[in-house]
Coordinates of C-alpha atoms and ligand atoms in Angstrom, one line a residue:
M1 CA 11.7 22.1 -14.4
K2 CA 8.6 23.8 -15.8
T3 CA 6.6 22.1 -18.4
P4 CA 5.8 24.3 -21.6
V5 CA 2.4 25.0 -21.4
P6 CA 0.4 24.1 -24.6
S7 CA -2.0 26.6 -25.9
N8 CA -5.0 24.6 -26.6
P9 CA -8.0 24.7 -24.5
V10 CA -7.7 20.8 -23.5
S11 CA -3.9 21.1 -22.8
R12 CA -3.6 23.9 -20.0
R13 CA -2.4 21.3 -17.7
R14 CA -1.3 17.9 -18.9
F15 CA -0.9 14.8 -17.2
L16 CA 1.5 11.9 -17.2
G17 CA 1.5 8.2 -17.4
Q18 CA 2.8 4.9 -15.9
M19 CA 4.6 1.4 -16.1
A20 CA 6.0 -1.4 -14.3
V21 CA 8.2 -4.8 -14.6
A22 CA 5.8 -7.3 -16.9
A23 CA 7.8 -8.2 -19.3
A24 CA 5.9 -9.4 -21.8
L25 CA 6.8 -9.0 -25.8
V26 CA 4.3 -7.7 -28.1
V27 CA 5.7 -9.7 -30.6
A28 CA 8.5 -11.9 -30.8
P29 CA 10.0 -9.9 -33.6
R30 CA 12.3 -11.6 -35.8
R31 CA 15.5 -9.6 -35.9
S32 CA 14.8 -6.4 -38.2
R33 CA 16.9 -4.4 -40.3
A34 CA 16.8 -1.8 -38.2
L35 CA 18.7 -4.0 -35.3
D36 CA 21.4 -5.2 -37.6
T37 CA 23.9 -2.8 -36.2
P38 CA 25.6 -3.9 -33.0
P39 CA 23.7 -2.9 -29.7
Q40 CA 24.8 0.7 -28.7
A41 CA 26.4 1.6 -31.7
K42 CA 23.6 3.4 -32.9
R43 CA 20.9 5.9 -31.6
L44 CA 17.7 4.7 -33.2
G45 CA 15.9 7.2 -35.5
V46 CA 12.3 8.0 -34.5
A47 CA 9.6 9.7 -36.6
L48 CA 6.8 11.4 -35.1
V49 CA 3.5 11.1 -36.7
G50 CA 1.3 14.3 -35.9
L51 CA 2.7 17.3 -34.8
G52 CA 0.2 18.5 -32.3
S53 CA 0.7 19.3 -28.5
Y54 CA 2.3 16.5 -27.3
S55 CA 4.7 16.1 -29.9
T56 CA 5.6 19.5 -30.0
Y57 CA 6.1 20.4 -26.0
Q58 CA 7.0 17.0 -24.8
L59 CA 8.2 14.3 -27.2
G60 CA 10.3 16.7 -29.7
P61 CA 11.9 18.3 -27.1
A62 CA 12.5 15.3 -25.1
L63 CA 14.2 13.8 -28.2
R64 CA 16.9 16.3 -27.9
S65 CA 18.0 14.9 -24.6
T66 CA 17.6 11.1 -25.5
R67 CA 20.9 9.1 -25.7
H68 CA 19.5 6.1 -27.2
C69 CA 17.2 7.3 -30.0
R70 CA 17.1 11.0 -32.0
L71 CA 14.2 12.6 -34.0
A72 CA 14.8 11.4 -37.8
A73 CA 11.7 12.2 -39.5
V74 CA 8.0 13.5 -39.1
V75 CA 4.6 12.8 -40.6
T76 CA 2.5 15.8 -40.8
G77 CA -0.6 17.2 -43.0
S78 CA 1.4 20.3 -43.3
R79 CA 4.5 20.3 -45.5
G80 CA 5.6 23.6 -44.5
K81 CA 5.5 22.7 -40.7
G82 CA 7.5 19.4 -41.4
A83 CA 10.1 21.6 -43.1
R84 CA 10.3 24.0 -40.0
W85 CA 10.7 20.5 -37.9
A86 CA 13.5 19.3 -40.2
R87 CA 15.2 22.4 -39.9
D88 CA 14.9 22.9 -36.0
Y89 CA 15.8 19.2 -35.5
G90 CA 18.8 18.6 -38.0
F91 CA 17.4 15.9 -40.1
P92 CA 17.0 16.3 -44.2
E93 CA 13.7 17.4 -45.7
K94 CA 13.4 14.3 -47.5
N95 CA 12.2 12.9 -44.2
V96 CA 9.3 14.7 -44.0
F97 CA 6.0 12.6 -45.0
G98 CA 2.3 13.5 -45.3
Y99 CA -0.3 10.7 -43.6
D100 CA -1.0 9.4 -47.2
T101 CA 2.9 8.4 -47.9
M102 CA 3.4 6.9 -44.7
E103 CA 4.4 3.7 -46.6
Q104 CA 7.2 5.4 -48.4
M105 CA 9.5 5.3 -45.1
A106 CA 9.9 1.6 -45.9
G107 CA 13.6 1.2 -46.7
N108 CA 14.5 4.5 -45.3
P109 CA 17.4 3.2 -43.0
A110 CA 17.3 6.6 -41.0
I111 CA 14.1 5.4 -39.2
D112 CA 13.5 2.7 -36.9
I113 CA 10.5 3.6 -35.0
V114 CA 7.5 5.4 -35.9
Y115 CA 5.8 6.8 -33.0
V116 CA 2.2 7.6 -33.3
V117 CA 0.6 10.7 -31.6
T118 CA -2.4 11.1 -33.4
P119 CA -6.0 11.6 -32.1
N120 CA -7.2 8.1 -30.7
S121 CA -9.4 7.2 -33.4
L122 CA -6.6 7.6 -35.9
H123 CA -4.0 5.3 -34.2
A124 CA -5.1 1.9 -35.6
E125 CA -4.6 3.3 -39.3
H126 CA -1.5 5.2 -38.7
C127 CA 0.3 2.0 -37.0
M128 CA -0.8 -0.5 -39.5
A129 CA 0.9 2.1 -42.2
A130 CA 4.2 2.1 -39.7
A131 CA 4.1 -1.4 -39.4
R132 CA 4.0 -2.0 -43.4
A133 CA 6.5 0.3 -44.0
G134 CA 8.6 -2.3 -41.6
K135 CA 9.3 0.1 -38.8
H136 CA 8.8 -0.8 -35.0
V137 CA 5.6 1.2 -33.8
I138 CA 5.1 3.4 -30.4
C139 CA 1.2 3.7 -30.1
E140 CA 0.2 6.7 -27.7
K141 CA -2.2 6.0 -25.1
P142 CA -5.2 5.0 -25.3
M143 CA -4.0 2.3 -27.9
A144 CA -7.2 2.6 -29.8
T145 CA -10.8 3.3 -29.8
S146 CA -12.1 -0.5 -30.0
L147 CA -10.7 -3.9 -29.3
A148 CA -11.0 -4.8 -33.1
E149 CA -8.9 -1.9 -33.9
C150 CA -6.3 -3.1 -31.1
D151 CA -6.4 -6.7 -32.7
A152 CA -5.7 -5.2 -35.9
I153 CA -2.5 -3.4 -35.1
I154 CA -1.3 -6.3 -33.1
A155 CA -1.8 -8.7 -36.3
A156 CA -0.3 -5.9 -38.7
C157 CA 2.9 -5.7 -36.4
R158 CA 3.2 -9.3 -35.9
A159 CA 2.7 -10.0 -39.7
A160 CA 5.7 -7.2 -40.5
G161 CA 7.7 -8.6 -37.8
V162 CA 8.3 -5.3 -35.7
R163 CA 7.7 -4.2 -32.0
L164 CA 4.8 -2.6 -30.8
T165 CA 4.7 -0.7 -27.7
V166 CA 2.3 1.8 -26.1
G167 CA 3.4 5.3 -25.0
Y168 CA 2.9 4.4 -21.2
R169 CA 5.7 6.7 -19.8
L170 CA 5.2 6.1 -16.2
H171 CA 6.1 2.6 -16.5
Y172 CA 9.5 4.0 -17.2
E173 CA 9.0 6.7 -14.2
P174 CA 11.0 5.6 -10.8
H175 CA 8.1 6.4 -8.5
H176 CA 5.8 4.3 -10.5
A177 CA 8.3 1.5 -11.1
E178 CA 9.0 1.4 -7.5
F179 CA 5.0 1.0 -6.5
A180 CA 5.0 -1.8 -9.3
R181 CA 7.7 -3.3 -7.4
L182 CA 6.3 -2.9 -3.7
A183 CA 2.9 -4.6 -5.5
R184 CA 5.3 -7.3 -7.2
E185 CA 7.3 -8.2 -4.1
E186 CA 4.3 -8.0 -1.9
V187 CA 6.1 -5.8 0.5
F188 CA 2.9 -4.9 2.5
G189 CA 1.2 -8.1 1.4
P190 CA -0.8 -8.0 -1.8
F191 CA -2.7 -4.9 -2.4
L192 CA -6.7 -5.4 -1.8
R193 CA -8.2 -2.0 -1.7
M194 CA -7.2 0.7 -4.2
S195 CA -8.7 3.8 -5.2
G196 CA -7.7 6.8 -7.5
A197 CA -8.7 9.5 -9.9
N198 CA -7.6 11.4 -12.8
G199 CA -8.8 14.5 -14.7
F200 CA -8.6 18.1 -15.5
E201 CA -11.2 20.8 -16.4
M202 CA -12.0 21.1 -19.8
D203 CA -12.6 24.6 -20.8
S204 CA -16.1 25.7 -21.2
S205 CA -15.4 27.3 -25.1
A206 CA -14.6 23.8 -26.0
T207 CA -16.7 22.2 -28.6
T208 CA -16.9 18.9 -30.6
R209 CA -15.7 20.8 -33.6
T210 CA -12.7 22.4 -31.8
V211 CA -11.4 19.9 -29.4
W212 CA -11.0 16.4 -30.6
R213 CA -11.2 15.0 -27.2
L214 CA -15.0 15.7 -27.0
S215 CA -15.8 13.9 -30.4
Q216 CA -17.1 10.4 -29.9
K217 CA -15.9 9.7 -33.5
L218 CA -12.1 11.0 -33.0
A219 CA -11.8 10.2 -29.3
G220 CA -13.8 6.9 -28.8
G221 CA -15.0 8.3 -25.3
G222 CA -14.3 10.9 -22.7
P223 CA -12.0 11.4 -19.8
L224 CA -12.1 7.6 -19.4
M225 CA -10.3 6.9 -22.6
D226 CA -8.0 10.1 -21.9
M227 CA -7.5 10.2 -18.2
G228 CA -9.3 7.3 -16.7
V229 CA -6.6 5.0 -18.8
Y230 CA -3.6 6.0 -16.2
V231 CA -5.8 5.0 -13.4
I232 CA -6.7 1.5 -14.9
Q233 CA -3.1 1.2 -15.3
A234 CA -2.3 1.8 -11.9
A235 CA -4.9 -0.6 -10.6
C236 CA -3.5 -3.2 -13.0
M237 CA 0.0 -2.2 -11.8
A238 CA -1.0 -2.9 -8.2
K239 CA -1.9 -6.3 -9.0
V240 CA 1.0 -7.2 -10.9
E241 CA -0.5 -6.4 -14.5
A242 CA -3.6 -8.7 -13.8
A243 CA -6.6 -7.5 -15.4
P244 CA -9.7 -7.3 -13.3
V245 CA -12.3 -10.1 -13.7
A246 CA -15.5 -7.5 -13.8
V247 CA -16.4 -3.9 -13.6
T248 CA -19.4 -1.9 -12.4
A249 CA -19.6 1.9 -13.7
K250 CA -21.9 4.8 -13.6
F251 CA -21.4 8.0 -15.8
G252 CA -21.4 11.6 -13.7
P253 CA -23.9 14.1 -14.3
V254 CA -23.8 16.4 -17.2
T255 CA -23.5 20.0 -15.7
R256 CA -22.3 21.4 -19.0
P257 CA -24.4 20.0 -21.8
E258 CA -23.1 22.3 -24.5
V259 CA -19.6 21.2 -24.0
F260 CA -20.3 17.4 -23.4
S261 CA -22.9 16.4 -26.1
E262 CA -21.1 13.5 -27.4
V263 CA -18.8 12.0 -24.6
E264 CA -19.1 11.6 -21.0
E265 CA -18.2 14.6 -18.8
S266 CA -17.2 12.2 -15.6
I267 CA -17.5 8.4 -15.0
S268 CA -16.7 6.5 -11.7
W269 CA -16.1 2.7 -11.7
T270 CA -15.1 -0.4 -9.7
M271 CA -12.6 -3.0 -10.8
E272 CA -13.0 -6.3 -9.1
F273 CA -9.8 -8.9 -9.3
A274 CA -9.6 -12.3 -8.6
G275 CA -9.3 -13.0 -4.8
G276 CA -11.5 -10.1 -3.8
A277 CA -9.1 -7.3 -4.4
A278 CA -11.2 -4.1 -5.8
A279 CA -10.6 -0.7 -7.1
R280 CA -12.9 2.4 -7.1
C281 CA -11.6 4.8 -9.4
R282 CA -13.1 8.0 -11.4
A283 CA -12.0 9.9 -14.4
T284 CA -13.2 13.4 -15.2
Y285 CA -13.0 16.3 -17.4
G286 CA -14.8 18.9 -14.7
E287 CA -12.2 19.0 -12.2
E288 CA -8.2 18.9 -11.7
V289 CA -7.3 15.7 -9.9
S290 CA -4.7 13.0 -10.1
N291 CA -3.9 10.4 -7.3
F292 CA -3.8 6.7 -6.4
R293 CA -3.7 4.7 -3.1
A294 CA -3.6 1.1 -2.3
E295 CA -3.8 -0.5 0.6
A296 CA -2.8 -4.0 1.9
D297 CA -3.0 -5.8 5.3
H298 CA 0.4 -4.5 6.6
G299 CA 0.7 -1.2 5.0
W300 CA 0.1 1.2 2.3
A301 CA 1.5 2.9 -0.8
Q302 CA 0.0 6.2 -2.4
L303 CA 0.8 8.1 -5.5
E304 CA 0.1 11.6 -4.3
D305 CA -1.3 14.5 -6.5
P306 CA -0.3 14.8 -9.4
A307 CA 0.1 11.1 -9.7
F308 CA -0.3 10.9 -13.5
Y309 CA 0.9 14.4 -14.9
Y310 CA 4.4 15.2 -15.9
A311 CA 5.3 16.9 -12.7
E312 CA 7.4 14.7 -10.5
P313 CA 5.6 12.2 -8.7
R314 CA 5.5 11.7 -4.9
L315 CA 5.3 8.2 -3.5
S316 CA 4.4 7.9 0.2
T317 CA 4.2 4.6 1.9
S318 CA 3.0 3.6 5.4
R319 CA 6.8 3.5 6.1
G320 CA 7.3 7.3 5.0
P321 CA 8.0 9.3 1.9
V322 CA 10.3 7.3 -0.9
N323 CA 13.0 9.5 -2.4
L324 CA 13.7 8.7 -6.0
P325 CA 15.3 10.5 -8.8
K326 CA 13.4 12.9 -11.0
V327 CA 13.2 12.3 -14.5
N328 CA 12.0 13.6 -17.8
H329 CA 9.0 11.1 -18.2
Q330 CA 9.5 11.2 -22.1
V331 CA 13.1 11.0 -22.2
A332 CA 13.1 8.2 -19.7
Q333 CA 10.4 6.2 -21.8
L334 CA 11.9 6.8 -25.4
D335 CA 15.4 5.7 -24.1
G336 CA 13.8 3.1 -22.1
M337 CA 12.1 1.6 -25.3
A338 CA 15.0 2.5 -27.6
L339 CA 17.3 0.5 -25.2
E340 CA 14.9 -2.5 -25.1
L341 CA 15.0 -2.6 -28.7
L342 CA 18.9 -2.4 -28.9
E343 CA 19.6 -4.9 -26.1
G344 CA 16.8 -7.2 -27.7
R345 CA 14.7 -7.3 -24.4
P346 CA 10.9 -7.8 -24.2
S347 CA 8.9 -4.4 -23.6
I348 CA 7.6 -3.4 -20.4
A349 CA 5.0 -1.6 -22.4
P350 CA 3.7 -3.9 -24.8
G351 CA 0.7 -3.7 -27.4
E352 CA -0.9 -6.5 -25.2
M353 CA -0.9 -4.4 -22.4
G354 CA -2.7 -1.4 -24.3
R355 CA -5.1 -4.1 -25.6
R356 CA -6.1 -5.2 -21.8
D357 CA -6.7 -1.4 -21.4
I358 CA -9.0 -1.2 -24.1
A359 CA -11.0 -4.2 -22.9
I360 CA -11.3 -3.0 -19.7
I361 CA -12.5 0.4 -20.9
E362 CA -14.9 -1.2 -23.3
A363 CA -16.2 -3.3 -20.3
I364 CA -16.6 0.0 -18.2
Y365 CA -18.5 1.6 -21.0
A366 CA -20.8 -1.3 -21.2
A367 CA -21.3 -1.6 -17.3
A368 CA -22.1 2.5 -17.1
K369 CA -24.6 2.1 -20.0
S370 CA -26.5 -1.1 -19.0
G371 CA -26.1 -0.3 -15.2
R372 CA -24.9 -4.2 -14.7
R373 CA -21.8 -5.7 -13.6
K374 CA -19.7 -6.7 -16.8
E375 CA -16.9 -9.2 -16.8
V376 CA -13.8 -8.3 -18.6
G377 CA -12.5 -10.8 -21.4
V378 CA -9.1 -9.8 -22.1
Ligands
LIG401 P1 -3.3 17.3 -30.5 O1 -4.8 17.8 -31.0 O2 -2.4 18.5 -30.1 O3 -2.5 16.9 -31.9 C1 -3.0 15.9 -32.8 C2 -2.2 15.9 -34.2 O4 -2.9 15.1 -34.9 C3 -2.1 17.3 -34.7 O5 -0.8 17.5 -35.2 C4 -3.4 17.0 -35.8 O6 -3.2 18.0 -37.0 C5 -2.9 15.8 -36.2 N1 -4.2 14.9 -36.9 C6 -4.0 14.4 -37.8 N2 -5.2 14.0 -38.3 C7 -6.1 14.6 -37.8 C8 -7.5 14.8 -37.8 N3 -8.1 14.0 -38.7 N4 -8.3 15.4 -36.7 C9 -7.5 16.2 -35.6 N5 -6.1 16.2 -35.7 C10 -5.3 15.5 -37.0 O7 -3.6 16.4 -29.8 P2 -2.3 16.0 -28.5 O8 -2.9 16.2 -27.1 O9 -1.0 15.8 -28.9 O10 -2.8 14.2 -28.5 C11 -2.1 13.3 -29.5 C12 -2.2 12.0 -28.9 O11 -1.4 11.9 -27.9 C13 -3.6 11.1 -28.3 O12 -3.7 10.0 -28.5 C14 -3.3 11.7 -26.9 O13 -4.1 10.6 -26.0 C15 -1.8 11.1 -26.7 N6 -1.1 12.0 -25.4 C16 -0.5 11.2 -24.6 C17 0.0 11.9 -23.6 C18 0.9 11.1 -22.3 O14 1.3 11.8 -21.6 N7 1.5 9.8 -22.7 C19 -0.1 13.4 -23.2 C20 -0.8 14.1 -24.3 C21 -1.5 13.3 -25.3

């Protein structure tokens, strides 16, 4: 299946994410109004916040195929665009909200989940508004641009008694889930030596004004925030969702200073785990790359290029290729998260996992800036 190609300069080839089996609930939600209907009796209503590339080409279309949720509302800065979405997806125009009127979603029974798909630095504001409206929250990756923002989102969701999950689609993808099982069951022994990279080539015409991913204020960082978070996820998955104890890191050279005036062009880092395991990782806006390999004493597993993109991932191990069903990542994630809610199960992609990854990212930036090894406090 060919993925529609977005037209903006950053999105020519868009990647895809990951997930495992750790079952930590972000919040222990008290039963919310949204869940008073008997399990399976309804499809949960989703409101998409931000109708940009990912919503338009991936999440919206996926919500036409999901079995346990459907698109019920949108939040957009353009009333006309919202009205077009309402017509296209068949929900009432009263379910089109503005960023400044999100709290009016409170009491709207058609909306169960608010999915925040805006630039990184706006996630906190929009997730907290959704929580105040009493809706469960899915926050796109990276969860926020600082640990303090993550804490504020988690506190708001906890106070409202709603669930918070992060849009880590690959945790619901069969090849990544199998990779997580190999790690969890130590099929080859514990993974000890890992390496991985993720990136795409940013267009040379892109600027901080035209592409928010190049703006420190809006993105919170460069390819580490955007692409590196997938490599961090894979490394933690290989260590059964443990966080590293420390990191070292180095920024790559700036070969296009006119493009990369605010965020890094590339970065490499090493994650050190308890027990001596290590992951050597790289994220870049200079090259299309996407892979991850984990070695243990009795075998290895490798997510082949493109390991993190929307294309079907391929998993090989020292025993040979692993054949698993092909799924649409966004359908799998949305239905997976809806079912977790409907069945009252903890999420496998909770807000605490998003917070853990931001703690790791903060430590990596601190290590790269100082040139010193940095302990990770999660
Ligand atoms: P995009 O630029 O295409 O869309 C962003 C949307 O936010 C637009 O509709 C824009 O109008 C809106 N917006 C609201 N306030 C804004 C402001 N002040 N400045 C700029 N835009 C503003 O971006 P995208 O590619 O859709 O990414 C959105 C989020 O989704 C990001 O956090 C990104 O990391 C994440 N994402 C995740 C995946 C994945 O595979 N999980 C893939 C792509 C993007």
